[in-house]
Amino acid sequence: MKTEECPKFGPLQGVKVVNLTMAIAGPFACGLLADLGADVIGIESPLGRDTSRPTGPTLQGWGTQMERRNTRSLCMNVKEGAGRDFFFELLKDADILMDGFRGGQMAKWGMPDEVLWEINPRLTIVHISGFGQTGDPDYIGRASFDGIGQAFGCFMDMNGFPDRLPVLAFPQVSDYYAGFMADLGALAGYINASKTGQGESVDVAQYESMLRCEGFYAVNYLNTGALPVREGSHSTSSAGYGTYICKDGVPIYVLILGPGVVKKAIPAFGLEYGSDLFPVGTPVVPFGSEAGDVLEAAMEKFFGEHDAEEAERIMLECGVPASRIYNFAIAEKDPHYIARESFTEWKNSYNDDTIRGVNIVPKLKNNPGQIWRGMPLVGADNEDILEELGATPDQIAAMYDAKLLKKEETPFG
């Protein structure tokens, strides 16, 4: 598919993104941009496709089916020969380049930021790696996956129960956090380059993305020396703040916090607001206190006598924040999910089947995003993209012969 054949929509139409990433963080970041209209060209190596792509009937690569929708695919070796030349040609009118390699990898290929800016001075280069592009040399080149980002970034230590080992938060939290940070940096760089003509280099370290989203806990430790305590399924500081099991065995999450909510919640559980235990204006009921024990006992009794759907309705009618703990089977039947079309479907780009998945987030009123194409097969757009860069049919054929290009005929390779 050529550029002129791609639909024009959304606030990012006209923004050209070159994606050199694999797996989750980078494709997620680029997928969000593509959903809002950016022209995203995903480049994969002929020596190794994205490991998150489908590999067979039992491993359908569902995440990649979503993150690579709305994109074009070029399977080309960018490190050498004609592939390197055409990669540089592609960058001449690109706005954003995303790299998902270990720290310093592109510099090792002779492609440091300064070389790329000689090709395109206004290019925003986003490096997504586990440990960043600078720092202790022993760390920069380390490999990283989601679990490593959570472990090194102090996030895993806060998850789980206090009397057990820390647990990995699911699904792939550090990958998605890093993807969000990559988009923030990419768009900040792009906006500034649009004003000044000067490109930017964005250094996203996976573990730092986690740290930035641990604000209170990190600052609390750095200023008081107090390490966070793993809370499990219930707050260790506030009563009425956690998971409860209802009569039908369905869990519900309730959050009683703030004077307004406390005022509404206490009578809902048959207790007296304004009493010695629950004085007027109480902002929080401390967990483990006499009042906390009384409240917890009343709540356990209440939820044990009501099915989850009824308990949720009563809580919400009283003005107490609460939600049954959903799974996807519950979610797809929920009227709010349905009304907002939180789930949707789109057509495959390579056959007549459709894919069900998550709709575009965020929703924009005046310039909404679109899903116009499913995940392309590896190398599906090789010829179209290279012809736009000035390659002749003979040059393209020679690149295939030299194994600088590759094209797959099925989603499984």
mmCIF file of C-alpha atoms in Angstrom:
data_model
loop_
_atom_site.group_PDB
_atom_site.id
_atom_site.type_symbol
_atom_site.label_atom_id
_atom_site.label_comp_id
_atom_site.label_asym_id
_atom_site.label_seq_id
_atom_site.Cartn_x
_atom_site.Cartn_y
_atom_site.Cartn_z
ATOM 1 C CA MET A 1 0.000 0.000 0.000
ATOM 2 C CA LYS A 2 1.310 3.415 -1.011
ATOM 3 C CA THR A 3 1.011 6.574 1.076
ATOM 4 C CA GLU A 4 -1.663 8.051 -1.187
ATOM 5 C CA GLU A 5 -3.832 4.962 -0.667
ATOM 6 C CA CYS A 6 -3.831 5.282 3.116
ATOM 7 C CA PRO A 7 -6.909 7.081 4.515
ATOM 8 C CA LYS A 8 -6.401 10.519 5.979
ATOM 9 C CA PHE A 9 -8.003 11.014 9.395
ATOM 10 C CA GLY A 10 -7.358 12.042 12.960
ATOM 11 C CA PRO A 11 -5.184 14.750 14.526
ATOM 12 C CA LEU A 12 -1.943 12.980 13.561
ATOM 13 C CA GLN A 13 -2.594 12.732 9.833
ATOM 14 C CA GLY A 14 0.537 13.710 7.965
ATOM 15 C CA VAL A 15 2.823 12.570 10.798
ATOM 16 C CA LYS A 16 5.197 9.864 9.567
ATOM 17 C CA VAL A 17 6.492 7.327 12.080
ATOM 18 C CA VAL A 18 9.150 4.682 11.419
ATOM 19 C CA ASN A 19 8.928 1.795 13.866
ATOM 20 C CA LEU A 20 12.015 -0.328 14.553
ATOM 21 C CA THR A 21 10.560 -1.982 17.655
ATOM 22 C CA MET A 22 9.215 -5.427 18.479
ATOM 23 C CA ALA A 23 7.104 -7.164 21.139
ATOM 24 C CA ILE A 24 5.005 -4.783 23.262
ATOM 25 C CA ALA A 25 6.301 -1.356 24.340
ATOM 26 C CA GLY A 26 7.273 0.056 20.940
ATOM 27 C CA PRO A 27 4.470 -1.469 18.845
ATOM 28 C CA PHE A 28 1.982 -0.323 21.503
ATOM 29 C CA ALA A 29 3.336 3.229 21.335
ATOM 30 C CA CYS A 30 3.267 3.246 17.537
ATOM 31 C CA GLY A 31 -0.161 1.604 17.496
ATOM 32 C CA LEU A 32 -1.630 4.430 19.562
ATOM 33 C CA LEU A 33 -0.209 6.950 17.075
ATOM 34 C CA ALA A 34 -1.528 4.950 14.118
ATOM 35 C CA ASP A 35 -5.021 4.803 15.617
ATOM 36 C CA LEU A 36 -5.044 8.608 15.643
ATOM 37 C CA GLY A 37 -3.985 8.950 12.015
ATOM 38 C CA ALA A 38 -0.184 8.771 11.907
ATOM 39 C CA ASP A 39 1.401 6.969 8.954
ATOM 40 C CA VAL A 40 3.310 4.201 10.739
ATOM 41 C CA ILE A 41 5.757 2.024 8.817
ATOM 42 C CA GLY A 42 6.901 -0.983 10.835
ATOM 43 C CA ILE A 43 10.308 -2.337 9.828
ATOM 44 C CA GLU A 44 11.197 -5.906 10.745
ATOM 45 C CA SER A 45 14.398 -7.777 10.006
ATOM 46 C CA PRO A 46 14.467 -10.542 7.385
ATOM 47 C CA LEU A 47 16.527 -12.476 9.941
ATOM 48 C CA GLY A 48 13.883 -12.385 12.662
ATOM 49 C CA ARG A 49 10.255 -11.216 12.655
ATOM 50 C CA ASP A 50 8.564 -9.682 15.681
ATOM 51 C CA THR A 51 8.426 -12.463 18.278
ATOM 52 C CA SER A 52 4.910 -11.380 19.255
ATOM 53 C CA ARG A 53 3.496 -12.083 15.799
ATOM 54 C CA PRO A 54 1.365 -15.209 15.200
ATOM 55 C CA THR A 55 3.419 -18.390 15.036
ATOM 56 C CA GLY A 56 0.692 -20.976 14.520
ATOM 57 C CA PRO A 57 -2.978 -21.814 15.105
ATOM 58 C CA THR A 58 -2.445 -22.034 18.874
ATOM 59 C CA LEU A 59 -0.358 -18.848 19.151
ATOM 60 C CA GLN A 60 -2.319 -16.291 17.178
ATOM 61 C CA GLY A 61 -0.350 -13.215 18.268
ATOM 62 C CA TRP A 62 -3.479 -11.404 19.379
ATOM 63 C CA GLY A 63 -1.555 -8.485 20.901
ATOM 64 C CA THR A 64 0.298 -7.888 17.648
ATOM 65 C CA GLN A 65 -2.969 -8.174 15.724
ATOM 66 C CA MET A 66 -4.028 -5.040 17.582
ATOM 67 C CA GLU A 67 -0.770 -3.087 17.922
ATOM 68 C CA ARG A 68 0.140 -3.448 14.238
ATOM 69 C CA ARG A 69 -3.306 -2.586 12.897
ATOM 70 C CA ASN A 70 -3.420 0.633 10.817
ATOM 71 C CA THR A 71 0.271 0.215 9.895
ATOM 72 C CA ARG A 72 2.348 -0.737 6.869
ATOM 73 C CA SER A 73 5.046 -3.409 6.906
ATOM 74 C CA LEU A 74 8.527 -3.256 5.429
ATOM 75 C CA CYS A 75 10.718 -6.299 6.076
ATOM 76 C CA MET A 76 14.214 -5.018 5.316
ATOM 77 C CA ASN A 77 17.721 -5.286 6.720
ATOM 78 C CA VAL A 78 18.511 -1.684 7.674
ATOM 79 C CA LYS A 79 22.084 -2.374 8.816
ATOM 80 C CA GLU A 80 23.855 -2.858 5.514
ATOM 81 C CA GLY A 81 23.919 -2.404 1.770
ATOM 82 C CA ALA A 82 20.919 -1.132 -0.132
ATOM 83 C CA GLY A 83 18.731 -1.739 2.913
ATOM 84 C CA ARG A 84 20.709 0.813 4.902
ATOM 85 C CA ASP A 85 20.574 3.271 2.004
ATOM 86 C CA PHE A 86 16.811 3.025 1.644
ATOM 87 C CA PHE A 87 16.337 3.195 5.417
ATOM 88 C CA PHE A 88 18.164 6.516 5.408
ATOM 89 C CA GLU A 89 16.054 7.605 2.438
ATOM 90 C CA LEU A 90 12.923 6.719 4.399
ATOM 91 C CA LEU A 91 14.070 8.871 7.307
ATOM 92 C CA LYS A 92 14.443 11.989 5.159
ATOM 93 C CA ASP A 93 10.781 12.894 5.462
ATOM 94 C CA ALA A 94 9.960 10.984 8.664
ATOM 95 C CA ASP A 95 8.883 12.841 11.791
ATOM 96 C CA ILE A 96 9.467 10.155 14.427
ATOM 97 C CA LEU A 97 11.739 7.112 14.617
ATOM 98 C CA MET A 98 11.164 4.567 17.387
ATOM 99 C CA ASP A 99 13.962 2.163 18.305
ATOM 100 C CA GLY A 100 13.395 -0.685 20.744
ATOM 101 C CA PHE A 101 16.897 -2.159 20.987
ATOM 102 C CA ARG A 102 19.222 -2.407 23.968
ATOM 103 C CA GLY A 103 20.886 0.825 24.955
ATOM 104 C CA GLY A 104 23.503 1.994 22.452
ATOM 105 C CA GLN A 105 22.627 -0.565 19.788
ATOM 106 C CA MET A 106 21.952 1.895 16.971
ATOM 107 C CA ALA A 107 25.225 3.688 17.679
ATOM 108 C CA LYS A 108 26.989 0.328 17.309
ATOM 109 C CA TRP A 109 25.457 0.070 13.843
ATOM 110 C CA GLY A 110 26.938 3.459 12.957
ATOM 111 C CA MET A 111 23.586 5.178 13.426
ATOM 112 C CA PRO A 112 23.956 7.455 16.462
ATOM 113 C CA ASP A 113 21.552 10.362 16.788
ATOM 114 C CA GLU A 114 24.011 12.778 15.207
ATOM 115 C CA VAL A 115 24.285 10.690 12.011
ATOM 116 C CA LEU A 116 20.496 10.459 11.729
ATOM 117 C CA TRP A 117 20.164 14.216 12.218
ATOM 118 C CA GLU A 118 22.532 14.768 9.311
ATOM 119 C CA ILE A 119 19.912 12.958 7.228
ATOM 120 C CA ASN A 120 16.933 14.726 8.810
ATOM 121 C CA PRO A 121 17.664 17.538 11.298
ATOM 122 C CA ARG A 122 14.053 17.683 12.521
ATOM 123 C CA LEU A 123 13.728 13.947 13.279
ATOM 124 C CA THR A 124 12.536 12.957 16.754
ATOM 125 C CA ILE A 125 14.349 9.757 17.726
ATOM 126 C CA VAL A 126 12.753 7.737 20.517
ATOM 127 C CA HIS A 127 14.946 5.089 22.150
ATOM 128 C CA ILE A 128 13.010 2.546 24.256
ATOM 129 C CA SER A 129 15.248 0.249 26.282
ATOM 130 C CA GLY A 130 15.367 -1.445 29.637
ATOM 131 C CA PHE A 131 18.065 0.693 31.230
ATOM 132 C CA GLY A 132 18.472 3.753 29.018
ATOM 133 C CA GLN A 133 21.128 5.110 26.663
ATOM 134 C CA THR A 134 23.343 6.605 29.388
ATOM 135 C CA GLY A 135 24.464 5.649 32.880
ATOM 136 C CA ASP A 136 26.638 2.833 34.200
ATOM 137 C CA PRO A 137 28.111 1.005 31.172
ATOM 138 C CA ASP A 138 27.502 -2.340 32.885
ATOM 139 C CA TYR A 139 23.763 -1.671 32.811
ATOM 140 C CA ILE A 140 23.140 0.096 29.494
ATOM 141 C CA GLY A 141 23.482 -2.992 27.314
ATOM 142 C CA ARG A 142 21.460 -5.317 29.533
ATOM 143 C CA ALA A 143 18.485 -7.102 28.019
ATOM 144 C CA SER A 144 15.116 -6.367 29.564
ATOM 145 C CA PHE A 145 11.584 -7.643 29.442
ATOM 146 C CA ASP A 146 8.512 -6.621 31.402
ATOM 147 C CA GLY A 147 9.426 -8.608 34.512
ATOM 148 C CA ILE A 148 12.922 -7.144 34.581
ATOM 149 C CA GLY A 149 11.518 -3.609 34.346
ATOM 150 C CA GLN A 150 9.144 -4.319 37.221
ATOM 151 C CA ALA A 151 11.866 -5.948 39.346
ATOM 152 C CA PHE A 152 14.588 -3.328 38.790
ATOM 153 C CA GLY A 153 12.123 -0.445 38.899
ATOM 154 C CA CYS A 154 10.967 -1.229 42.480
ATOM 155 C CA PHE A 155 7.445 -1.975 41.238
ATOM 156 C CA MET A 156 7.348 -5.725 41.797
ATOM 157 C CA ASP A 157 8.394 -5.330 45.425
ATOM 158 C CA MET A 158 5.137 -3.470 46.102
ATOM 159 C CA ASN A 159 2.852 -6.125 44.601
ATOM 160 C CA GLY A 160 1.445 -9.161 46.368
ATOM 161 C CA PHE A 161 0.873 -9.973 50.023
ATOM 162 C CA PRO A 162 3.193 -8.912 52.858
ATOM 163 C CA ASP A 163 3.842 -12.485 54.018
ATOM 164 C CA ARG A 164 4.729 -13.866 50.571
ATOM 165 C CA LEU A 165 7.165 -13.252 47.753
ATOM 166 C CA PRO A 166 6.581 -10.200 45.519
ATOM 167 C CA VAL A 167 4.515 -10.971 42.441
ATOM 168 C CA LEU A 168 4.643 -9.814 38.843
ATOM 169 C CA ALA A 169 1.859 -7.370 38.068
ATOM 170 C CA PHE A 170 -0.021 -8.469 34.980
ATOM 171 C CA PRO A 171 -0.331 -7.746 32.083
ATOM 172 C CA GLN A 172 3.125 -6.421 31.094
ATOM 173 C CA VAL A 173 2.827 -3.200 33.081
ATOM 174 C CA SER A 174 6.346 -1.910 32.492
ATOM 175 C CA ASP A 175 6.055 -2.468 28.736
ATOM 176 C CA TYR A 176 2.876 -0.414 28.544
ATOM 177 C CA TYR A 177 4.194 2.313 30.862
ATOM 178 C CA ALA A 178 7.301 2.600 28.686
ATOM 179 C CA GLY A 179 5.084 2.830 25.603
ATOM 180 C CA PHE A 180 3.129 5.715 27.080
ATOM 181 C CA MET A 181 6.348 7.538 28.003
ATOM 182 C CA ALA A 182 7.654 6.943 24.482
ATOM 183 C CA ASP A 183 4.583 8.576 22.966
ATOM 184 C CA LEU A 184 4.792 11.509 25.375
ATOM 185 C CA GLY A 185 8.416 12.109 24.399
ATOM 186 C CA ALA A 186 7.729 11.520 20.710
ATOM 187 C CA LEU A 187 4.919 14.051 20.534
ATOM 188 C CA ALA A 188 6.803 16.598 22.640
ATOM 189 C CA GLY A 189 9.775 16.295 20.291
ATOM 190 C CA TYR A 190 7.589 16.462 17.207
ATOM 191 C CA ILE A 191 5.773 19.598 18.407
ATOM 192 C CA ASN A 192 9.052 21.348 19.198
ATOM 193 C CA ALA A 193 10.605 20.312 15.877
ATOM 194 C CA SER A 194 7.550 21.692 14.072
ATOM 195 C CA LYS A 195 8.274 25.058 15.698
ATOM 196 C CA THR A 196 12.064 25.129 15.584
ATOM 197 C CA GLY A 197 13.163 22.637 12.921
ATOM 198 C CA GLN A 198 15.406 20.970 15.527
ATOM 199 C CA GLY A 199 15.001 17.268 16.225
ATOM 200 C CA GLU A 200 15.121 15.549 19.589
ATOM 201 C CA SER A 201 16.440 12.344 21.128
ATOM 202 C CA VAL A 202 14.099 10.762 23.671
ATOM 203 C CA ASP A 203 15.632 8.267 26.109
ATOM 204 C CA VAL A 204 12.952 6.009 27.649
ATOM 205 C CA ALA A 205 14.284 3.546 30.219
ATOM 206 C CA GLN A 206 11.712 0.923 31.101
ATOM 207 C CA TYR A 207 12.569 0.903 34.808
ATOM 208 C CA GLU A 208 12.354 4.715 35.026
ATOM 209 C CA SER A 209 8.891 4.601 33.466
ATOM 210 C CA MET A 210 7.891 2.465 36.429
ATOM 211 C CA LEU A 211 9.569 4.796 38.932
ATOM 212 C CA ARG A 212 7.781 7.843 37.539
ATOM 213 C CA CYS A 213 4.448 6.153 38.165
ATOM 214 C CA GLU A 214 5.334 5.258 41.756
ATOM 215 C CA GLY A 215 5.364 8.913 42.835
ATOM 216 C CA PHE A 216 3.980 8.848 46.379
ATOM 217 C CA TYR A 217 5.819 5.706 47.424
ATOM 218 C CA ALA A 218 9.177 6.771 46.007
ATOM 219 C CA VAL A 219 8.969 10.265 47.491
ATOM 220 C CA ASN A 220 7.770 8.905 50.833
ATOM 221 C CA TYR A 221 10.798 6.596 51.060
ATOM 222 C CA LEU A 222 13.307 9.198 49.881
ATOM 223 C CA ASN A 223 12.116 11.670 52.508
ATOM 224 C CA THR A 224 11.250 9.399 55.431
ATOM 225 C CA GLY A 225 13.096 6.136 54.798
ATOM 226 C CA ALA A 226 9.821 4.185 54.996
ATOM 227 C CA LEU A 227 9.600 1.354 52.486
ATOM 228 C CA PRO A 228 6.131 0.515 51.111
ATOM 229 C CA VAL A 229 4.353 -2.537 52.509
ATOM 230 C CA ARG A 230 2.728 -4.973 50.110
ATOM 231 C CA GLU A 231 -1.012 -4.647 50.658
ATOM 232 C CA GLY A 232 -2.384 -7.657 48.815
ATOM 233 C CA SER A 233 -6.116 -7.282 48.231
ATOM 234 C CA HIS A 234 -6.793 -4.819 51.056
ATOM 235 C CA SER A 235 -5.309 -1.534 52.202
ATOM 236 C CA THR A 236 -3.093 -1.888 55.254
ATOM 237 C CA SER A 237 -3.889 1.666 56.365
ATOM 238 C CA SER A 238 -7.600 2.227 55.678
ATOM 239 C CA ALA A 239 -10.602 0.147 56.661
ATOM 240 C CA GLY A 240 -13.248 -0.286 53.989
ATOM 241 C CA TYR A 241 -10.654 -0.060 51.239
ATOM 242 C CA GLY A 242 -10.175 -3.337 49.398
ATOM 243 C CA THR A 243 -11.722 -6.539 48.074
ATOM 244 C CA TYR A 244 -14.685 -8.302 49.670
ATOM 245 C CA ILE A 245 -16.410 -11.570 48.756
ATOM 246 C CA CYS A 246 -20.134 -11.453 48.138
ATOM 247 C CA LYS A 247 -22.792 -14.094 48.812
ATOM 248 C CA ASP A 248 -22.474 -15.506 45.290
ATOM 249 C CA GLY A 249 -18.679 -15.796 45.569
ATOM 250 C CA VAL A 250 -18.044 -12.822 43.276
ATOM 251 C CA PRO A 251 -15.445 -10.321 44.544
ATOM 252 C CA ILE A 252 -16.233 -6.617 44.793
ATOM 253 C CA TYR A 253 -13.829 -3.724 45.322
ATOM 254 C CA VAL A 254 -14.914 -0.916 47.649
ATOM 255 C CA LEU A 255 -13.135 2.313 48.519
ATOM 256 C CA ILE A 256 -14.230 4.292 51.573
ATOM 257 C CA LEU A 257 -12.002 7.332 51.650
ATOM 258 C CA GLY A 258 -12.694 11.015 52.283
ATOM 259 C CA PRO A 259 -15.197 12.647 54.684
ATOM 260 C CA GLY A 260 -18.014 12.700 52.124
ATOM 261 C CA VAL A 261 -17.736 9.003 51.353
ATOM 262 C CA VAL A 262 -17.289 8.011 55.015
ATOM 263 C CA LYS A 263 -20.477 9.916 55.858
ATOM 264 C CA LYS A 264 -22.426 7.957 53.228
ATOM 265 C CA ALA A 265 -20.813 4.586 53.868
ATOM 266 C CA ILE A 266 -21.166 4.210 57.631
ATOM 267 C CA PRO A 267 -25.018 4.148 57.693
ATOM 268 C CA ALA A 268 -25.067 1.859 54.645
ATOM 269 C CA PHE A 269 -23.504 -0.861 56.788
ATOM 270 C CA GLY A 270 -25.870 -0.333 59.710
ATOM 271 C CA LEU A 271 -23.475 1.764 61.802
ATOM 272 C CA GLU A 272 -23.986 5.180 63.410
ATOM 273 C CA TYR A 273 -22.317 8.135 61.768
ATOM 274 C CA GLY A 274 -21.536 10.879 64.307
ATOM 275 C CA SER A 275 -20.888 8.360 67.103
ATOM 276 C CA ASP A 276 -17.712 8.147 69.165
ATOM 277 C CA LEU A 277 -16.346 5.512 66.747
ATOM 278 C CA PHE A 278 -17.263 7.476 63.620
ATOM 279 C CA PRO A 279 -17.237 11.215 64.470
ATOM 280 C CA VAL A 280 -18.637 13.783 62.045
ATOM 281 C CA GLY A 281 -15.990 14.768 59.485
ATOM 282 C CA THR A 282 -14.014 11.520 59.751
ATOM 283 C CA PRO A 283 -11.825 11.429 56.592
ATOM 284 C CA VAL A 284 -10.649 7.828 56.910
ATOM 285 C CA VAL A 285 -11.254 4.919 59.265
ATOM 286 C CA PRO A 286 -7.849 3.508 60.238
ATOM 287 C CA PHE A 287 -7.365 -0.169 59.527
ATOM 288 C CA GLY A 288 -6.714 -2.154 62.699
ATOM 289 C CA SER A 289 -8.321 0.441 64.991
ATOM 290 C CA GLU A 290 -11.440 -0.298 67.060
ATOM 291 C CA ALA A 291 -13.546 1.623 64.550
ATOM 292 C CA GLY A 292 -11.793 -0.134 61.682
ATOM 293 C CA ASP A 293 -12.491 -3.571 63.135
ATOM 294 C CA VAL A 294 -16.166 -2.709 63.639
ATOM 295 C CA LEU A 295 -16.478 -1.390 60.082
ATOM 296 C CA GLU A 296 -14.708 -4.387 58.571
ATOM 297 C CA ALA A 297 -16.950 -6.823 60.442
ATOM 298 C CA ALA A 298 -20.077 -4.960 59.311
ATOM 299 C CA MET A 299 -18.901 -4.925 55.723
ATOM 300 C CA GLU A 300 -18.050 -8.623 55.663
ATOM 301 C CA LYS A 301 -21.524 -9.382 57.054
ATOM 302 C CA PHE A 302 -23.196 -7.097 54.504
ATOM 303 C CA PHE A 303 -21.427 -8.541 51.478
ATOM 304 C CA GLY A 304 -21.924 -12.081 52.743
ATOM 305 C CA GLU A 305 -25.677 -11.450 52.666
ATOM 306 C CA HIS A 306 -25.869 -9.904 49.175
ATOM 307 C CA ASP A 307 -25.012 -11.061 45.681
ATOM 308 C CA ALA A 308 -22.342 -8.945 44.027
ATOM 309 C CA GLU A 309 -24.597 -7.206 41.514
ATOM 310 C CA GLU A 310 -27.081 -6.216 44.235
ATOM 311 C CA ALA A 311 -24.295 -5.141 46.615
ATOM 312 C CA GLU A 312 -22.736 -2.978 43.916
ATOM 313 C CA ARG A 313 -26.087 -1.325 43.192
ATOM 314 C CA ILE A 314 -26.671 -0.550 46.872
ATOM 315 C CA MET A 315 -23.183 0.907 47.272
ATOM 316 C CA LEU A 316 -23.530 3.124 44.225
ATOM 317 C CA GLU A 317 -26.982 4.323 45.279
ATOM 318 C CA CYS A 318 -25.455 5.316 48.626
ATOM 319 C CA GLY A 319 -22.642 7.174 46.902
ATOM 320 C CA VAL A 320 -19.909 4.689 47.885
ATOM 321 C CA PRO A 321 -17.351 3.941 45.105
ATOM 322 C CA ALA A 322 -17.585 0.230 44.307
ATOM 323 C CA SER A 323 -17.267 -2.185 41.420
ATOM 324 C CA ARG A 324 -17.523 -5.884 40.951
ATOM 325 C CA ILE A 325 -14.141 -7.182 39.815
ATOM 326 C CA TYR A 326 -14.724 -7.745 36.125
ATOM 327 C CA ASN A 327 -13.279 -10.276 33.762
ATOM 328 C CA PHE A 328 -13.616 -10.030 29.980
ATOM 329 C CA ALA A 329 -16.661 -12.326 29.957
ATOM 330 C CA ILE A 330 -18.515 -9.922 32.266
ATOM 331 C CA ALA A 331 -17.185 -6.841 30.506
ATOM 332 C CA GLU A 332 -18.391 -7.709 27.019
ATOM 333 C CA LYS A 333 -21.985 -7.966 28.298
ATOM 334 C CA ASP A 334 -21.877 -4.812 30.406
ATOM 335 C CA PRO A 335 -24.182 -2.045 29.075
ATOM 336 C CA HIS A 336 -21.534 0.669 29.514
ATOM 337 C CA TYR A 337 -18.922 -1.294 27.564
ATOM 338 C CA ILE A 338 -21.553 -1.842 24.879
ATOM 339 C CA ALA A 339 -22.735 1.778 24.800
ATOM 340 C CA ARG A 340 -19.182 3.121 24.462
ATOM 341 C CA GLU A 341 -18.174 0.362 22.020
ATOM 342 C CA SER A 342 -15.139 -0.387 24.167
ATOM 343 C CA PHE A 343 -14.729 -3.614 22.231
ATOM 344 C CA THR A 344 -14.933 -3.602 18.446
ATOM 345 C CA GLU A 345 -13.878 -5.627 15.430
ATOM 346 C CA TRP A 346 -12.030 -5.025 12.209
ATOM 347 C CA LYS A 347 -11.234 -6.937 9.044
ATOM 348 C CA ASN A 348 -7.970 -8.769 8.523
ATOM 349 C CA SER A 349 -5.675 -7.254 5.942
ATOM 350 C CA TYR A 350 -4.849 -10.650 4.421
ATOM 351 C CA ASN A 351 -8.179 -12.567 4.307
ATOM 352 C CA ASP A 352 -11.899 -12.094 4.915
ATOM 353 C CA ASP A 353 -11.799 -12.930 8.620
ATOM 354 C CA THR A 354 -12.334 -10.350 11.335
ATOM 355 C CA ILE A 355 -10.554 -9.670 14.618
ATOM 356 C CA ARG A 356 -12.272 -8.608 17.817
ATOM 357 C CA GLY A 357 -10.297 -6.311 20.083
ATOM 358 C CA VAL A 358 -10.171 -3.069 22.039
ATOM 359 C CA ASN A 359 -11.451 0.049 20.312
ATOM 360 C CA ILE A 360 -9.462 3.263 19.887
ATOM 361 C CA VAL A 361 -8.373 4.924 23.135
ATOM 362 C CA PRO A 362 -8.591 7.848 23.757
ATOM 363 C CA LYS A 363 -11.801 8.864 22.018
ATOM 364 C CA LEU A 364 -11.627 12.221 20.214
ATOM 365 C CA LYS A 365 -14.779 14.147 19.340
ATOM 366 C CA ASN A 366 -13.660 16.438 16.504
ATOM 367 C CA ASN A 367 -10.924 14.347 14.873
ATOM 368 C CA PRO A 368 -11.642 10.737 15.820
ATOM 369 C CA GLY A 369 -9.352 7.858 15.076
ATOM 370 C CA GLN A 370 -10.169 4.973 12.761
ATOM 371 C CA ILE A 371 -9.355 1.308 12.364
ATOM 372 C CA TRP A 372 -8.881 0.993 8.632
ATOM 373 C CA ARG A 373 -6.537 -1.970 8.330
ATOM 374 C CA GLY A 374 -5.678 -5.098 10.265
ATOM 375 C CA MET A 375 -2.139 -6.286 11.014
ATOM 376 C CA PRO A 376 -0.265 -6.561 7.688
ATOM 377 C CA LEU A 377 1.720 -9.655 6.855
ATOM 378 C CA VAL A 378 5.476 -9.334 7.250
ATOM 379 C CA GLY A 379 6.799 -7.337 4.283
ATOM 380 C CA ALA A 380 3.339 -6.821 2.795
ATOM 381 C CA ASP A 381 4.211 -3.295 1.657
ATOM 382 C CA ASN A 382 7.832 -3.785 0.608
ATOM 383 C CA GLU A 383 7.406 -2.881 -3.048
ATOM 384 C CA ASP A 384 5.048 0.043 -2.506
ATOM 385 C CA ILE A 385 7.225 1.688 0.136
ATOM 386 C CA LEU A 386 10.487 1.170 -1.734
ATOM 387 C CA GLU A 387 9.026 2.404 -5.017
ATOM 388 C CA GLU A 388 7.975 5.594 -3.245
ATOM 389 C CA LEU A 389 11.596 5.949 -2.150
ATOM 390 C CA GLY A 390 12.748 5.695 -5.763
ATOM 391 C CA ALA A 391 13.697 2.013 -5.970
ATOM 392 C CA THR A 392 13.390 0.358 -9.360
ATOM 393 C CA PRO A 393 11.950 -3.145 -9.870
ATOM 394 C CA ASP A 394 15.458 -4.424 -10.601
ATOM 395 C CA GLN A 395 16.821 -2.935 -7.377
ATOM 396 C CA ILE A 396 14.012 -4.485 -5.370
ATOM 397 C CA ALA A 397 14.577 -7.867 -7.006
ATOM 398 C CA ALA A 398 18.292 -7.623 -6.235
ATOM 399 C CA MET A 399 17.506 -6.879 -2.592
ATOM 400 C CA TYR A 400 15.347 -9.995 -2.381
ATOM 401 C CA ASP A 401 18.162 -12.023 -3.946
ATOM 402 C CA ALA A 402 20.624 -10.616 -1.407
ATOM 403 C CA LYS A 403 18.155 -11.448 1.417
ATOM 404 C CA LEU A 404 17.920 -7.796 2.382
ATOM 405 C CA LEU A 405 14.144 -8.048 1.921
ATOM 406 C CA LYS A 406 11.629 -10.710 2.901
ATOM 407 C CA LYS A 407 7.918 -11.240 2.472
ATOM 408 C CA GLU A 408 5.697 -13.778 4.218
ATOM 409 C CA GLU A 409 2.629 -15.238 2.569
ATOM 410 C CA THR A 410 0.751 -16.283 5.733
ATOM 411 C CA PRO A 411 0.367 -14.736 9.192
ATOM 412 C CA PHE A 412 2.386 -17.612 10.639
ATOM 413 C CA GLY A 413 5.503 -16.962 8.590
#
